[in-house]
Amino acid sequence: MPRTQTYLAPAKINWFLHITGKRADGYHLLETVFQKIDWFDELRIRPNETGLILLQGDLSGVTIEHNLAHRAASALKAYAQTQGKDTGHLGAEIHLRKNIPTGAGLGGGSSNAATVLTALNQLWQLHFDNVTLQTIGLQLGADVPFFVSPHPSAYAQGIGEQLSPIELPARELLLIKPNVHADTREVYQHPLLVRDHVPLDMGASALSEQLKILNARTTLSNDMQAAAFAIAPKIKRVHDTLQHLVPHAYVRMSGSGATVFACPQNSAERDALNQWLKTCPEDWQHRWCHTLAE
């Protein structure tokens, strides 16, 4: 019998997120830099020949049919069928252990989907290349292709699917998530959303150099912040608190929220953040993480 394999699905942050326009089909055009961090969900996957895809574990109130891990397995199987592969017998038992909070802007669900795609591609011996898996993943979410890719960090354009590897150092971050949820669709529809950011006039290499020095003077922004702050004022409170504690540090919201991160520049800023954590509101989830690098 096939053995159960264990996989770690990392979270990510967005160092910035610019919205530069909107396509005719309604999808927003983005510029962002993703970087994976050392906070992981755990998936245990066992292939079988029942033809059934079973998902158990920490589903966070999401129905199985809407869970991205289950949808990824179904999408991979459906695509394989269109390529003339015999898929009727392909099945799997997937157990999900959630550590990354949902609704956090950290991409936990997308990372789960990407992990299932890459794992079952191997376990089912489908032999699709990474670009094909990214294309399947894009049907599930704009940041799934990044998680499918082997890159720890990437400059993403288009709707998130145009990826350019970017070299960034490992850094320590403090992540704070208040006990609120900013619905991504609601953020995109909010009148305060910036929708016309002038596109960056630089390639991945120049952007990499700019991102190696991050502080409060860095002009790269998250165009979703104002809308998310209006929808869930606690996110703004977290942002303003961190900015007050370390006024010279780089502080941004990740994705569409609700997580805000601070990137301390030195031990004094780190100590100030640690001192504040002793009195941090109990319903603000916090975690020190490191970004992943080559």
XYZ file of C-alpha atoms in Angstrom:
294
model
C 0.000 0.000 0.000
C 1.249 3.577 -0.681
C 2.673 5.304 2.337
C 1.327 8.558 3.764
C 3.610 11.479 2.912
C 3.843 14.655 5.000
C 4.209 18.065 3.372
C 4.708 21.557 4.814
C 2.826 24.434 3.163
C 4.433 27.813 3.938
C 2.715 31.146 4.442
C 3.820 34.287 2.578
C 3.890 38.017 2.996
C 3.520 40.757 0.412
C 6.302 43.306 0.819
C 4.070 45.714 -1.098
C 0.982 45.459 -3.300
C 0.183 47.944 -6.052
C -3.034 47.868 -8.085
C -2.289 49.326 -11.500
C -5.579 48.817 -13.312
C -8.374 46.421 -14.133
C -8.886 43.963 -16.965
C -12.043 43.787 -19.048
C -13.021 40.575 -17.225
C -12.981 42.373 -13.863
C -9.667 41.055 -12.524
C -7.381 43.684 -11.032
C -3.841 44.094 -12.338
C -1.214 43.877 -9.616
C 2.416 44.458 -8.841
C 3.654 42.749 -5.717
C 6.585 40.901 -4.246
C 5.786 37.657 -2.458
C 8.168 36.011 -0.027
C 7.565 32.741 1.779
C 7.960 32.623 5.563
C 8.663 29.863 8.062
C 5.083 29.414 9.251
C 3.574 26.228 7.887
C 0.365 24.256 7.576
C 0.902 20.499 7.542
C -0.696 18.156 5.018
C -0.553 14.386 5.216
C -1.445 12.845 1.858
C -1.985 9.193 1.031
C -2.828 8.269 -2.575
C -5.237 5.432 -3.273
C -7.091 3.861 -6.178
C -10.657 4.407 -4.995
C -11.208 7.391 -7.270
C -12.343 9.416 -4.223
C -10.696 12.531 -2.810
C -11.220 12.683 0.948
C -10.282 15.700 3.074
C -10.215 15.756 6.863
C -8.679 17.868 9.593
C -8.801 21.561 10.416
C -11.181 22.941 7.819
C -11.868 26.218 9.675
C -15.583 26.097 8.923
C -15.023 25.919 5.142
C -17.061 23.229 3.398
C -15.001 20.480 1.785
C -16.207 21.478 -1.696
C -14.942 25.042 -1.186
C -11.686 24.118 0.534
C -8.768 25.004 -1.729
C -6.882 21.794 -0.935
C -9.832 19.668 -2.089
C -10.468 21.912 -5.103
C -6.805 21.609 -6.103
C -6.932 17.810 -6.100
C -10.148 17.840 -8.130
C -8.740 20.400 -10.602
C -5.565 18.361 -11.118
C -7.555 15.197 -11.731
C -9.892 16.986 -14.149
C -6.992 18.481 -16.093
C -5.262 15.110 -16.327
C -8.433 13.686 -17.826
C -8.443 16.383 -20.531
C -4.902 15.283 -21.401
C -6.060 11.746 -22.087
C -4.811 10.225 -18.844
C -6.778 7.455 -17.129
C -7.899 9.231 -13.953
C -10.959 7.269 -12.854
C -9.031 5.321 -10.226
C -7.022 8.272 -8.873
C -7.921 9.045 -5.278
C -6.317 10.422 -2.144
C -6.822 10.872 1.571
C -5.724 14.341 2.661
C -5.425 15.408 6.296
C -4.930 19.104 6.930
C -3.449 20.570 10.076
C -3.913 24.351 10.103
C -1.357 26.559 11.804
C -1.570 29.604 9.523
C -4.690 31.600 10.466
C -7.428 32.004 7.864
C -8.359 35.447 6.583
C -4.889 36.680 7.451
C -3.493 37.796 4.092
C -0.791 35.145 4.466
C -1.972 32.815 1.708
C -2.519 29.709 3.833
C -5.332 28.326 1.680
C -3.457 29.031 -1.552
C -0.348 27.373 -0.166
C -2.388 24.293 0.750
C -3.724 24.162 -2.813
C -0.241 24.478 -4.304
C 1.106 21.779 -2.009
C -1.669 19.384 -3.015
C -1.030 20.086 -6.709
C 2.697 19.399 -6.507
C 2.312 16.415 -4.166
C -0.408 14.605 -6.128
C 1.329 15.338 -9.417
C 4.151 13.209 -8.045
C 2.133 10.643 -6.119
C -0.255 10.062 -9.020
C 2.737 9.979 -11.402
C 1.171 12.524 -13.749
C 4.511 14.184 -14.622
C 3.151 17.648 -15.422
C 5.803 20.373 -15.397
C 5.781 23.276 -12.966
C 4.408 25.758 -15.490
C 1.414 23.492 -16.126
C 0.769 23.202 -12.389
C 0.940 26.989 -12.085
C -1.662 27.315 -14.831
C -3.984 24.905 -13.018
C -3.339 26.758 -9.780
C -4.298 30.124 -11.245
C -7.880 28.838 -11.574
C -7.914 28.515 -7.782
C -6.364 31.819 -6.763
C -4.020 34.560 -7.959
C -1.237 33.663 -5.529
C -1.381 29.870 -6.030
C 1.119 30.005 -8.941
C 3.689 31.603 -6.624
C 3.331 28.802 -4.082
C 3.588 26.205 -6.857
C 6.797 27.816 -8.095
C 10.097 26.790 -6.492
C 11.018 30.400 -5.728
C 11.152 31.592 -2.101
C 10.430 35.114 -3.366
C 9.107 36.503 -6.629
C 8.001 39.715 -8.296
C 4.437 39.131 -9.518
C 2.602 41.078 -12.198
C -0.591 40.648 -14.206
C -3.169 39.172 -11.847
C -0.375 37.453 -9.949
C 0.558 34.832 -12.497
C 3.501 36.601 -14.175
C 6.351 35.616 -11.882
C 9.967 36.752 -11.949
C 12.316 35.232 -9.351
C 13.786 37.894 -7.091
C 16.662 37.493 -4.678
C 15.893 38.732 -1.163
C 17.627 38.117 2.157
C 16.206 36.237 5.117
C 14.710 38.685 7.587
C 12.958 38.515 10.927
C 9.407 39.829 11.107
C 6.815 40.325 13.804
C 3.352 39.413 12.518
C 0.227 40.649 14.278
C -3.286 39.545 13.338
C -6.223 41.084 15.224
C -9.341 39.010 15.713
C -11.098 40.429 12.635
C -11.616 39.424 9.016
C -11.412 41.743 6.013
C -13.161 39.959 3.173
C -11.010 40.197 0.039
C -13.981 40.791 -2.271
C -15.253 43.562 -0.015
C -11.806 45.177 -0.003
C -11.646 45.083 -3.808
C -15.085 46.708 -4.054
C -14.438 49.439 -1.464
C -14.287 53.052 -2.748
C -11.044 53.687 -0.839
C -9.190 51.019 -2.784
C -6.382 52.520 -4.877
C -6.926 51.261 -8.435
C -4.621 53.408 -10.573
C -1.118 53.060 -9.129
C 1.486 54.089 -11.698
C 3.364 50.901 -12.695
C 6.910 50.522 -11.444
C 9.536 51.406 -13.985
C 12.074 48.777 -12.975
C 12.835 45.092 -13.407
C 13.225 42.374 -10.802
C 16.942 43.034 -10.343
C 16.515 46.743 -9.567
C 13.543 45.980 -7.340
C 15.612 43.422 -5.457
C 18.211 46.099 -4.694
C 15.524 48.501 -3.470
C 13.975 45.868 -1.204
C 17.302 45.074 0.440
C 16.957 48.367 2.316
C 13.583 48.699 3.996
C 12.557 51.382 6.459
C 9.771 53.869 7.138
C 10.917 56.053 4.224
C 10.376 53.266 1.662
C 7.651 54.438 -0.734
C 6.391 50.977 -1.773
C 2.842 50.641 -0.439
C -0.083 48.297 -0.032
C -2.953 49.787 -2.017
C -5.444 47.646 -0.094
C -4.624 49.124 3.298
C -6.989 52.102 3.307
C -9.958 49.956 2.267
C -9.120 47.212 4.772
C -8.673 49.807 7.544
C -12.138 51.215 6.819
C -13.752 47.763 6.794
C -11.950 46.531 9.920
C -10.593 49.443 12.022
C -8.716 47.042 14.306
C -6.271 46.413 11.443
C -5.482 50.142 11.375
C -5.061 50.083 15.133
C -2.488 47.304 14.821
C -0.693 49.150 12.019
C -0.601 52.438 13.926
C 0.542 50.717 17.123
C 3.481 49.043 15.397
C 4.398 52.231 13.547
C 4.404 54.129 16.850
C 6.558 51.491 18.578
C 9.180 51.366 15.813
C 8.737 54.627 13.861
C 11.763 54.041 11.626
C 10.902 50.438 10.700
C 9.070 49.075 7.673
C 5.444 48.336 8.668
C 2.855 47.071 6.195
C -0.335 45.030 5.946
C 0.081 41.761 4.046
C -2.248 41.052 1.132
C -5.822 42.115 1.833
C -5.292 41.727 5.592
C -5.808 41.221 8.406
C -2.136 40.609 9.287
C 0.248 43.527 9.741
C 3.995 42.974 9.983
C 6.932 44.989 11.260
C 10.461 44.432 10.001
C 12.875 45.645 12.736
C 16.185 47.059 11.541
C 18.182 46.415 14.687
C 18.138 44.849 18.157
C 16.753 48.014 19.768
C 13.643 47.882 17.569
C 13.298 44.179 18.197
C 13.545 44.733 21.958
C 10.887 47.466 21.791
C 8.510 45.102 20.001
C 9.192 42.275 22.436
C 8.594 44.576 25.386
C 5.237 45.627 23.931
C 4.221 42.004 23.340
C 3.981 41.589 27.119
C 0.934 43.880 27.061
C -0.355 43.059 23.576
C -4.177 42.630 23.508
C -5.046 38.988 24.080
C -7.123 38.723 20.895
C -4.215 39.900 18.720
C -2.445 36.810 17.459
C 1.308 37.391 17.201
C 4.304 35.462 15.942
C 7.929 36.101 15.107
C 8.813 34.617 11.718
C 11.698 34.546 9.268
C 11.391 35.024 5.550
C 12.763 32.164 3.465
C 15.675 32.754 1.120
C 17.731 30.694 -1.320
